[in-house]
């Protein structure tokens, strides 16, 4: 693959919008600067040229001195990481995986992937785990992203795609309820659609315990206590029934399970819901009025409503609201999820999730196993079964019966995993840890082998954005000497582990095999090609290879207008009732902690913290607390605070703001060290999605000594 001599049309490396951008080669870059510059690309339909600060500054991580440019291995004599050549590093990496399998069994070798990997990487990583290592233990950090929404959508609609409609449809809906999302900070270019919706006369209802920049734009802001969104949704459905606003015709014609959902909702009368959530009855009634009076309506959820030990039930309750009001399966209506990570959608469709094979096939389905095994040229009986979910996999590292050697690609769990101090201990306990990354992340610092990999601007590959639009990243420049692509890494490891064929290094060749492996599955990419993506600026899946008339299948921008993807074509109501969070406030830990992102940073901050412009905008962690709580503690703006949960203590400056509820504190999760928010978070898991409860845990907050710095970890 030769990088383009002319400006390359590609996509931002960060969130799930995958905004279009153009990279122009810099003729004489400064010694410490990147070789390309970002330009707008107004013809791409998702962002139409708009970019946030993260996108505009994305090339900073390409600069020399910021990124890894040589493999590292841990010196057995000094215990420190040192530079090595690729042969030594790959030999060490493959040897560690092989030794663990030989000593403890195949499942002692594990793989942990990332929601930022291209479809080709995610596909080949899953194939590597199941064909080369033959281990069941593969999962990825996307489990921490939208797994609860995915499970609820599959249960209700028979299919999970973040948005079942293009992002542009948001601007044309009559009423939008946004639950636990703050796109003004997390995906700013998307705000034009929310603003367009209101400009056209639509109403925006935001559900968030904080008055975020997005909530400030809302027609109605509901501020429930963290962990009570399920009760809120049930209370709204109760009012829909009580006020005679159920779309009886839609419910009868296109759904099943209404009787159970109706009975559950009637147990959540408005006054009870007000006591649980803190949202006044009058505000509940106003939300129902706005949603039901509108001819069309949508509910969108994000991590605030999903990252809970009852996240699947919570999303199911919001879907129930859409179904009962007829705001589903119709133009400009429906439920959708605002996916977080760049390839959070495609990353789980093609095999790096513990229970899935390419094309969204279940790994326990004999027909699915047979199809994929045929494509891979192996016996279906050699494919392992489902493995452990992400946190459960991390929790077993280095233990008897657990993973003893781990290949980790595109993730930084030392910062991003719940109960992060415990996860760090488990990573240290491994016999062998191999990390593939573009920077020397906090997790890479623990590794036995660190493999420097190419970045988004240096390689080709497809991504699937939050709409289900498959797009193509194109190379604008070559990786620096000493850096290889992730596909090269998998090829080299497979070869050393005895599998010489089936692991191409060219992305388009991998995609051609992915097309075949996905054919006939729910996420069918068989009708998509690199040529089509280039010509059409992306193609929506499902897109089977079968022609429609004499033309190729056009792709599927909008789902469910004719029928839902269930066997009978009907959507399923969820039978759910409110239950408390896994950890409620008590006398020892009287407050709730919730976590989230800030405008300047992305995920664990491994790249954005290395971007000077972004780091200046948000230099470190903080604890946001209400003025009444600050007065009670006797602390002022900027004073050091300690926040303690049952898992540890962190220290960060106070940020006093009436944007937060008095019974809640907020911390961003982008930083390691004493202010690492995920030292505190609760790994309690949703029983279906296995999503940890990132968004609420019980804490106490105290003024810290002025010299406080190191957080205590339990």
XYZ file of C-alpha atoms in Angstrom:
714
model
C 0.000 0.000 0.000
C 1.479 3.349 -1.039
C 0.314 6.501 0.769
C -1.445 9.056 -1.393
C 0.764 11.733 -2.946
C -2.291 14.007 -3.127
C -4.392 14.938 -0.077
C -5.987 11.815 1.390
C -9.690 11.715 2.263
C -9.958 9.876 5.547
C -11.644 10.000 8.962
C -10.955 11.240 12.472
C -9.321 8.643 14.769
C -11.547 9.343 17.737
C -15.303 8.944 18.369
C -18.028 7.007 16.603
C -19.014 9.868 14.319
C -15.890 9.074 12.307
C -15.963 12.608 10.917
C -14.603 13.033 7.426
C -11.358 14.975 7.109
C -8.667 15.534 4.524
C -4.968 15.063 5.285
C -2.530 17.165 3.279
C 1.141 16.228 3.132
C 3.439 18.870 4.630
C 6.356 19.405 2.261
C 8.940 20.392 4.883
C 7.581 19.494 8.321
C 9.537 20.687 11.371
C 11.703 17.995 13.000
C 9.284 17.633 15.908
C 6.073 17.949 13.875
C 3.784 15.556 11.973
C 4.127 15.120 8.231
C 0.468 15.923 7.497
C -2.040 18.646 8.317
C -5.812 18.390 8.805
C -8.178 20.075 6.369
C -11.973 20.155 6.274
C -13.857 17.744 4.055
C -17.299 19.334 3.674
C -18.687 16.719 1.277
C -18.733 13.909 3.881
C -22.390 13.744 4.978
C -21.956 13.046 8.702
C -20.010 16.140 9.776
C -20.016 18.178 6.536
C -16.597 19.616 7.338
C -17.141 20.364 11.024
C -14.447 19.042 13.365
C -13.974 19.313 17.107
C -10.666 20.204 18.760
C -9.703 16.553 19.069
C -10.131 16.010 15.342
C -8.324 19.192 14.340
C -5.334 18.319 16.529
C -5.314 14.581 15.784
C -2.065 14.670 13.822
C -0.106 15.770 16.914
C 0.286 12.154 18.028
C 1.961 11.347 14.702
C 4.892 13.570 15.621
C 8.287 12.060 16.475
C 8.914 11.888 20.195
C 5.246 11.366 21.003
C 4.727 7.850 19.704
C 6.550 4.537 19.924
C 8.993 3.858 17.086
C 10.749 0.642 18.194
C 9.702 -2.585 19.928
C 10.403 -2.856 23.649
C 11.061 -5.973 25.711
C 11.491 -6.313 29.439
C 15.102 -7.047 30.236
C 15.291 -10.180 32.339
C 18.327 -8.856 34.205
C 17.267 -5.286 35.025
C 13.488 -5.704 34.877
C 13.215 -2.587 32.703
C 11.865 -2.136 29.203
C 14.567 -1.780 26.556
C 14.553 -1.440 22.789
C 14.703 -4.635 20.717
C 14.450 -5.595 17.087
C 11.251 -7.019 15.689
C 12.441 -10.612 15.539
C 13.360 -10.641 19.223
C 10.108 -8.925 20.223
C 7.855 -11.211 18.170
C 9.747 -14.288 19.331
C 9.261 -13.235 22.957
C 5.583 -12.438 22.372
C 4.803 -15.707 20.590
C 6.856 -17.680 23.102
C 4.917 -16.291 26.049
C 1.570 -17.212 24.480
C 2.779 -20.690 23.502
C 4.300 -21.386 26.917
C 1.094 -20.462 28.733
C -0.981 -22.737 26.482
C 1.487 -25.600 26.887
C 1.651 -25.321 30.683
C -1.955 -24.505 31.560
C -4.099 -25.314 28.509
C -5.201 -23.316 25.494
C -7.527 -21.014 27.422
C -4.564 -19.751 29.458
C -3.632 -17.670 26.399
C -5.951 -14.699 26.052
C -6.658 -11.740 23.781
C -8.041 -8.327 24.708
C -8.996 -5.990 21.861
C -10.307 -2.483 21.416
C -13.275 -0.587 20.037
C -10.940 1.664 18.075
C -9.537 -1.112 15.910
C -10.565 -1.236 12.260
C -12.973 -3.929 11.108
C -10.069 -5.742 9.478
C -8.062 -5.777 12.721
C -11.041 -6.819 14.840
C -11.833 -9.610 12.384
C -8.271 -10.907 12.198
C -7.811 -10.619 15.971
C -10.850 -12.853 16.513
C -9.570 -15.289 13.912
C -6.131 -15.292 15.565
C -7.651 -16.166 18.942
C -9.785 -18.997 17.591
C -7.588 -20.449 14.841
C -4.039 -19.856 16.080
C -4.408 -19.822 19.869
C -7.674 -21.815 19.833
C -8.655 -20.020 23.019
C -12.128 -19.063 24.182
C -10.732 -16.088 26.068
C -11.092 -13.086 23.811
C -13.044 -9.933 24.544
C -12.552 -6.194 24.146
C -13.057 -2.822 25.770
C -16.208 -2.256 23.711
C -17.892 -4.399 26.360
C -17.524 -1.244 28.489
C -19.169 0.908 25.808
C -22.631 -0.016 24.491
C -23.035 -3.682 25.369
C -26.155 -3.006 27.449
C -27.805 -1.138 24.595
C -26.796 -3.891 22.186
C -28.350 -6.610 24.342
C -31.560 -4.638 24.848
C -31.881 -3.930 21.127
C -31.380 -7.587 20.242
C -34.047 -8.566 22.756
C -36.533 -5.959 21.514
C -35.845 -5.765 17.786
C -33.878 -8.918 16.983
C -30.933 -6.814 15.755
C -28.452 -4.397 17.245
C -27.198 -1.416 15.278
C -26.373 1.729 17.249
C -28.691 3.957 15.247
C -31.274 2.238 13.038
C -31.443 5.430 10.990
C -28.943 8.010 9.665
C -27.805 10.681 12.091
C -29.473 13.293 9.883
C -32.907 11.880 10.795
C -32.470 13.327 14.296
C -33.044 16.790 12.858
C -36.439 15.704 11.543
C -38.012 14.138 14.630
C -40.698 15.900 16.602
C -39.446 15.103 20.111
C -36.119 13.658 21.162
C -35.359 12.254 24.617
C -31.595 12.025 25.174
C -30.674 9.826 28.139
C -27.248 10.065 29.741
C -25.470 11.676 26.808
C -23.574 14.927 26.404
C -22.733 15.206 22.689
C -21.797 18.877 23.065
C -18.638 17.597 24.767
C -18.281 14.043 23.461
C -19.127 14.524 19.753
C -19.570 18.261 19.084
C -20.117 18.024 15.295
C -23.290 16.023 15.991
C -24.848 18.981 17.804
C -25.875 20.526 14.482
C -28.513 17.788 14.204
C -29.890 18.465 17.684
C -29.882 22.193 16.980
C -31.549 21.588 13.632
C -34.242 19.519 15.303
C -35.116 22.370 17.648
C -34.881 24.982 14.900
C -37.519 23.010 12.973
C -39.865 23.159 15.980
C -38.904 19.860 17.607
C -38.493 19.481 21.359
C -35.397 18.171 23.142
C -35.617 16.475 26.545
C -32.277 15.700 28.241
C -32.001 13.208 31.097
C -28.797 13.779 33.071
C -27.943 14.358 36.753
C -25.608 17.180 35.605
C -26.492 20.383 33.794
C -24.113 19.715 30.939
C -23.570 21.910 27.906
C -26.064 19.683 26.088
C -28.615 19.915 28.900
C -28.397 23.718 28.762
C -29.848 23.596 25.231
C -32.796 21.381 26.182
C -36.456 22.374 26.261
C -36.751 20.196 29.366
C -33.964 18.882 31.590
C -34.730 15.945 33.920
C -32.093 15.442 36.653
C -32.510 11.974 38.186
C -30.119 10.623 40.775
C -27.487 8.380 39.151
C -28.716 4.796 38.989
C -32.431 5.652 38.791
C -32.998 5.974 35.022
C -34.890 2.672 34.979
C -37.458 3.991 37.449
C -37.719 7.214 35.458
C -38.514 5.414 32.196
C -41.084 3.221 33.941
C -42.691 6.283 35.510
C -43.036 7.933 32.113
C -44.649 4.801 30.698
C -47.050 4.732 33.671
C -48.190 8.247 32.766
C -48.543 7.302 29.091
C -50.972 4.573 30.157
C -52.762 6.653 32.787
C -53.325 9.516 30.379
C -54.629 7.271 27.596
C -51.713 7.972 25.265
C -50.839 4.404 24.263
C -50.852 3.820 20.498
C -53.102 0.789 20.739
C -53.090 0.115 17.005
C -49.290 0.013 16.794
C -48.999 -2.117 19.922
C -51.510 -4.654 18.589
C -50.069 -4.809 15.069
C -46.323 -4.682 15.629
C -45.400 -5.791 19.167
C -45.683 -8.590 21.703
C -45.370 -8.646 25.501
C -47.404 -5.527 26.235
C -49.417 -7.025 29.098
C -46.323 -7.698 31.224
C -44.751 -4.327 30.433
C -48.030 -2.580 31.203
C -48.312 -4.304 34.578
C -44.726 -3.406 35.503
C -45.229 0.237 34.561
C -48.381 0.548 36.652
C -46.320 -0.284 39.768
C -44.255 2.860 39.158
C -46.715 5.664 39.861
C -45.448 9.257 39.589
C -45.076 9.994 43.296
C -43.061 6.813 43.820
C -40.824 7.678 40.880
C -40.301 11.193 42.245
C -39.139 9.711 45.560
C -36.715 7.344 43.797
C -35.318 9.725 41.175
C -35.757 13.197 42.623
C -37.519 14.313 39.417
C -40.722 16.247 40.238
C -44.038 14.796 39.094
C -44.759 17.973 37.118
C -41.552 17.440 35.103
C -42.507 13.813 34.446
C -45.892 14.906 33.117
C -44.301 17.571 30.929
C -41.896 15.022 29.402
C -44.810 12.731 28.515
C -46.747 15.643 27.042
C -43.824 16.653 24.798
C -43.119 13.102 23.660
C -46.696 12.062 23.005
C -47.900 15.279 21.402
C -45.146 15.086 18.794
C -46.069 13.219 15.599
C -42.652 11.558 15.605
C -40.260 10.811 18.442
C -36.931 9.239 19.320
C -35.141 8.081 22.445
C -31.356 8.010 22.330
C -29.298 6.571 25.170
C -25.601 6.875 25.907
C -23.268 5.661 28.620
C -25.022 7.552 31.414
C -28.060 5.321 31.044
C -26.253 2.140 30.035
C -23.157 1.678 32.233
C -25.058 0.099 35.090
C -25.558 -3.347 36.555
C -29.144 -2.994 35.281
C -28.224 -1.298 32.002
C -30.043 -3.796 29.778
C -33.274 -3.405 31.736
C -32.902 0.379 31.687
C -32.518 0.512 27.916
C -35.381 -1.980 27.604
C -37.618 0.374 29.580
C -36.800 3.279 27.255
C -37.513 1.074 24.249
C -40.858 0.205 25.876
C -41.685 3.919 25.919
C -41.022 4.133 22.178
C -43.096 1.047 21.410
C -46.074 2.004 23.572
C -46.322 5.432 21.940
C -45.822 4.144 18.395
C -42.528 6.029 18.120
C -40.668 3.088 16.587
C -40.432 1.340 13.243
C -41.621 4.486 11.482
C -39.869 7.344 9.682
C -38.018 9.760 12.000
C -38.930 7.708 15.052
C -37.344 5.000 17.115
C -34.758 4.049 19.686
C -31.037 4.472 19.099
C -27.754 4.380 20.952
C -25.002 6.991 20.674
C -22.024 4.663 20.375
C -18.867 5.989 21.996
C -15.730 4.449 20.545
C -14.622 4.977 16.965
C -15.461 1.434 15.914
C -17.615 0.428 18.855
C -20.192 -0.810 16.325
C -18.025 -2.699 13.827
C -15.593 -3.829 16.502
C -18.080 -6.249 17.984
C -19.684 -7.385 14.742
C -16.799 -9.432 13.443
C -15.446 -11.590 16.206
C -13.476 -9.912 18.983
C -16.373 -10.273 21.410
C -16.354 -13.405 23.558
C -19.632 -14.817 22.277
C -19.682 -13.755 18.633
C -18.278 -14.770 15.262
C -18.060 -12.519 12.168
C -21.310 -11.133 10.805
C -22.838 -10.911 14.283
C -23.129 -14.675 14.422
C -23.470 -16.466 17.727
C -20.483 -18.641 18.546
C -22.834 -21.305 19.940
C -24.878 -21.612 16.715
C -23.785 -24.754 14.815
C -24.667 -23.247 11.438
C -22.698 -20.086 12.222
C -19.698 -22.115 13.330
C -19.838 -24.205 10.168
C -20.034 -21.148 7.915
C -17.113 -19.333 9.516
C -15.031 -22.502 9.799
C -15.455 -23.072 6.065
C -14.193 -19.576 5.313
C -11.256 -20.100 7.654
C -10.487 -23.569 6.334
C -10.739 -25.314 9.703
C -12.917 -27.989 11.300
C -15.873 -26.378 13.141
C -15.172 -28.657 16.093
C -11.807 -26.949 16.602
C -13.420 -23.554 17.212
C -13.681 -22.794 20.940
C -16.942 -21.826 22.601
C -17.789 -18.548 24.325
C -15.227 -17.097 26.701
C -15.251 -14.647 29.577
C -16.531 -11.086 29.216
C -14.061 -8.197 29.417
C -13.999 -7.543 33.160
C -14.297 -11.226 33.998
C -11.345 -11.943 31.716
C -9.264 -9.201 33.354
C -10.288 -10.414 36.800
C -8.786 -13.881 36.132
C -5.405 -12.716 34.857
C -2.556 -14.587 36.475
C -4.820 -16.859 38.522
C -5.272 -20.637 38.558
C -7.690 -21.454 35.767
C -7.382 -17.958 34.338
C -5.450 -16.303 31.550
C -1.682 -16.445 32.104
C -0.455 -14.782 28.887
C -2.339 -11.907 27.266
C -2.115 -10.209 23.876
C -3.623 -6.739 24.302
C -4.296 -4.525 21.275
C -5.609 -0.960 21.311
C -6.748 -0.709 24.932
C -5.501 0.841 28.176
C -7.313 -0.946 31.031
C -4.949 0.399 33.710
C -6.889 3.652 33.303
C -10.174 2.583 31.697
C -11.261 -0.561 33.572
C -13.482 -0.453 36.665
C -11.782 -1.159 40.015
C -8.634 -0.211 38.129
C -6.207 -0.847 40.987
C -7.335 -4.483 41.073
C -7.038 -4.807 37.282
C -3.522 -3.351 37.481
C -2.574 -5.997 40.041
C -3.947 -8.726 37.806
C -1.977 -7.432 34.801
C 1.189 -7.488 36.915
C 0.460 -11.113 37.842
C 0.605 -12.371 34.245
C 3.381 -14.647 33.078
C 3.473 -12.637 29.844
C 1.796 -9.413 28.717
C 2.143 -8.276 25.094
C 0.824 -4.792 24.285
C 0.349 -3.395 20.765
C -0.080 0.383 20.838
C 0.926 3.635 19.212
C 2.066 5.258 22.479
C 3.710 4.084 25.678
C 0.474 3.877 27.633
C 0.091 3.115 31.321
C -0.739 -0.488 30.400
C 2.274 -0.726 28.092
C 4.475 0.198 31.053
C 3.522 -3.146 32.649
C 4.183 -5.235 29.528
C 6.851 -7.822 28.834
C 6.724 -6.919 25.142
C 5.522 -3.649 23.594
C 4.962 -3.603 19.833
C 4.771 -0.150 18.169
C 1.956 -0.066 15.642
C 0.903 2.231 12.831
C -1.687 4.916 13.343
C -4.887 5.841 11.539
C -3.156 8.171 9.054
C -0.581 5.524 8.114
C -2.755 2.594 7.076
C -5.952 1.610 5.295
C -8.944 0.035 6.930
C -12.695 0.270 7.368
C -14.647 1.501 10.358
C -18.394 1.323 11.061
C -19.755 4.488 12.599
C -22.673 4.889 14.985
C -25.190 4.860 12.099
C -23.952 1.531 10.711
C -22.194 3.361 7.877
C -19.069 1.449 6.792
C -16.378 3.992 5.882
C -12.767 3.798 4.715
C -9.679 5.275 6.290
C -6.909 5.898 3.765
C -3.171 6.206 4.307
C -1.719 9.677 3.939
C 1.873 8.802 4.848
C 4.008 5.765 5.609
C 4.673 4.636 9.189
C 8.114 5.620 10.490
C 10.900 3.038 10.317
C 10.539 0.502 13.103
C 6.732 0.659 13.171
C 4.452 -2.040 11.745
C 0.708 -2.356 11.325
C -1.390 -4.494 13.641
C -2.068 -6.783 10.676
C 1.699 -7.254 10.270
C 1.913 -8.105 13.973
C -0.805 -10.750 13.756
C 0.825 -12.223 10.655
C 4.187 -12.439 12.421
C 2.746 -14.008 15.561
C 0.631 -16.509 13.618
C 3.660 -17.563 11.590
C 5.726 -18.120 14.728
C 2.903 -20.122 16.272
C 2.706 -22.490 13.315
C -0.011 -20.953 11.120
C 1.665 -19.611 7.994
C -1.430 -18.830 5.911
C -4.670 -16.971 6.497
C -3.297 -13.778 8.061
C -2.769 -11.263 5.244
C -1.045 -7.957 5.892
C -3.024 -5.997 3.268
C -6.213 -4.512 4.712
C -8.279 -4.878 1.545
C -7.381 -8.570 1.318
C -8.566 -9.046 4.894
C -11.773 -7.156 4.100
C -12.507 -9.435 1.159
C -12.370 -12.415 3.515
C -14.477 -10.550 6.085
C -17.132 -10.016 3.396
C -17.325 -13.751 2.824
C -17.344 -14.570 6.538
C -20.152 -12.063 7.215
C -22.316 -13.171 4.272
C -25.759 -14.244 5.433
C -25.207 -12.939 8.957
C -27.122 -10.080 10.551
C -24.192 -7.722 9.958
C -23.825 -8.714 6.325
C -21.013 -6.803 4.599
C -20.777 -9.086 1.573
C -22.113 -6.434 -0.821
C -19.661 -3.791 0.384
C -16.262 -3.219 -1.214
C -13.521 -0.655 -0.906
C -14.496 0.630 -4.351
C -18.135 1.130 -3.289
C -17.145 2.906 -0.098
C -14.927 5.298 -2.023
C -17.651 5.977 -4.575
C -20.527 6.356 -2.102
C -18.776 7.868 0.964
C -19.794 4.851 2.990
C -22.315 2.012 2.750
C -24.858 1.069 5.417
C -25.059 -2.534 6.563
C -26.755 -4.925 6.147
C -25.673 -4.968 2.528
C -25.817 -8.497 1.109
C -24.117 -9.330 -2.151
C -27.427 -10.333 -3.793
C -28.570 -7.830 -6.358
C -31.874 -5.964 -6.152
C -33.230 -6.130 -9.657
C -30.163 -5.570 -11.820
C -28.389 -3.284 -9.383
C -26.205 -4.041 -6.370
C -27.944 -3.970 -3.012
C -28.110 -0.294 -1.968
C -27.334 -0.890 1.705
C -29.805 -0.238 4.530
C -29.769 3.273 5.995
C -33.062 2.714 7.850
C -34.134 -0.426 9.663
C -37.486 -1.759 10.887
C -39.910 0.332 8.799
C -41.533 -2.803 7.358
C -40.845 -5.299 10.126
C -38.533 -5.847 13.038
C -35.744 -8.422 12.767
C -37.472 -10.953 15.011
C -38.836 -14.260 13.654
C -42.411 -12.934 13.576
C -41.459 -9.385 12.652
C -42.819 -7.934 15.896
C -40.888 -5.965 18.508
C -40.747 -7.368 22.054
C -41.621 -5.309 25.109
C -39.249 -5.822 28.043
C -40.715 -7.036 31.331
C -38.629 -4.898 33.721
C -39.005 -3.261 37.119
C -36.878 -0.816 39.064
C -34.181 -2.142 41.359
C -31.496 -0.252 43.283
C -27.956 0.218 42.082
C -25.496 -2.466 43.150
C -24.152 0.012 45.710
C -26.412 2.619 47.304
C -25.287 5.480 49.590
C -25.179 4.727 53.308
C -23.845 6.291 56.512
C -20.208 5.479 55.673
C -20.410 6.387 51.971
C -23.256 8.946 51.798
C -22.791 10.336 48.279
C -23.044 9.036 44.729
C -20.142 9.256 42.299
C -20.741 9.397 38.578
C -18.059 9.598 35.893
C -17.756 10.812 32.327
C -15.768 12.703 29.730
C -14.660 16.292 29.204
C -14.531 18.114 25.885
C -10.759 18.023 25.385
C -10.089 14.345 26.063
C -11.074 10.940 24.771
C -11.387 7.646 26.660
C -8.271 6.842 28.752
C -6.539 9.920 27.335
C -3.581 7.889 26.082
C -3.437 10.032 22.929
C -5.212 13.257 23.862
C -3.051 13.710 26.989
C -0.077 13.734 24.605
C -1.596 16.517 22.502
C -0.367 19.872 23.889
C -3.411 21.869 22.777
C -5.825 19.439 24.447
C -3.751 18.961 27.572
C -3.590 22.737 28.082
C -7.385 22.901 27.790
C -7.884 20.160 30.422
C -4.627 19.543 32.314
C -5.862 17.154 34.980
C -8.667 15.469 36.918
C -11.102 17.224 39.214
C -14.024 16.536 41.532
C -17.174 18.439 40.625
C -19.403 19.082 43.640
C -22.352 21.300 44.499
C -21.788 24.563 46.431
C -23.869 23.280 49.362
C -21.671 20.194 49.661
C -18.535 22.316 49.308
C -19.737 24.608 52.113
C -20.464 21.638 54.345
C -16.946 20.322 53.739
C -15.388 23.743 54.124
C -13.592 23.610 50.769
C -13.176 26.223 48.055
C -12.583 26.002 44.311
C -9.293 24.237 43.594
C -8.842 22.827 47.096
C -7.650 19.201 47.173
C -10.362 16.655 47.898
C -10.189 12.952 48.633
C -12.942 10.722 47.305
C -13.197 7.262 48.841
C -15.206 4.215 47.813
C -15.036 0.634 49.034
C -12.264 0.066 46.465
C -9.888 2.927 47.128
C -9.201 6.638 47.532
C -8.291 9.270 44.959
C -7.254 12.897 45.283
C -8.093 15.746 42.908
C -8.931 19.476 43.038
C -12.456 20.638 43.799
C -14.557 22.188 41.051
C -17.520 23.863 42.738
C -20.568 24.061 40.474
C -24.345 24.122 40.687
C -24.353 21.951 37.533
C -24.270 18.842 39.751
C -26.871 17.539 42.202
C -26.035 18.167 45.891
C -26.067 14.402 46.583
C -23.689 13.538 43.721
C -20.084 14.198 42.718
C -18.615 13.866 39.235
C -15.118 12.909 38.070
C -13.758 12.581 34.511
C -11.991 9.278 33.843
C -9.170 10.278 31.460
C -6.245 10.385 33.891
C -4.039 7.824 35.652
C -2.365 8.259 39.016
C -3.809 9.816 42.186
C -6.818 11.234 40.317
C -7.763 8.022 38.487
C -11.558 7.926 38.735
C -11.730 4.213 37.956
C -9.877 3.415 41.164
C -13.297 4.051 42.723
C -15.772 2.539 40.275
C -17.745 -0.605 40.934
C -17.183 -3.733 38.776
C -20.672 -5.069 39.541
C -21.895 -6.545 36.238
C -25.168 -6.494 34.359
C -26.384 -10.126 34.316
C -26.988 -10.069 30.543
C -24.495 -7.661 28.949
C -21.756 -8.060 31.591
C -21.411 -4.273 31.583
C -19.745 -2.935 34.755
C -21.477 -0.272 36.834
C -19.228 2.651 35.894
C -21.863 5.334 36.345
C -22.730 5.070 40.023
C -21.077 3.973 43.256
C -21.229 5.085 46.872
C -18.448 7.401 48.061
C -17.486 9.831 50.792
C -15.717 13.113 50.083
C -13.397 14.924 52.453
C -11.057 17.889 52.372
C -7.494 16.703 51.803
C -4.250 18.081 53.154
C -2.797 20.697 50.845
C 0.088 18.378 50.034
C -2.094 15.349 49.301
C -1.157 13.563 46.123
C -1.124 9.801 46.228
C -4.412 7.980 46.201
C -4.798 4.909 48.391
C -5.893 1.729 46.636
C -7.511 -1.249 48.265
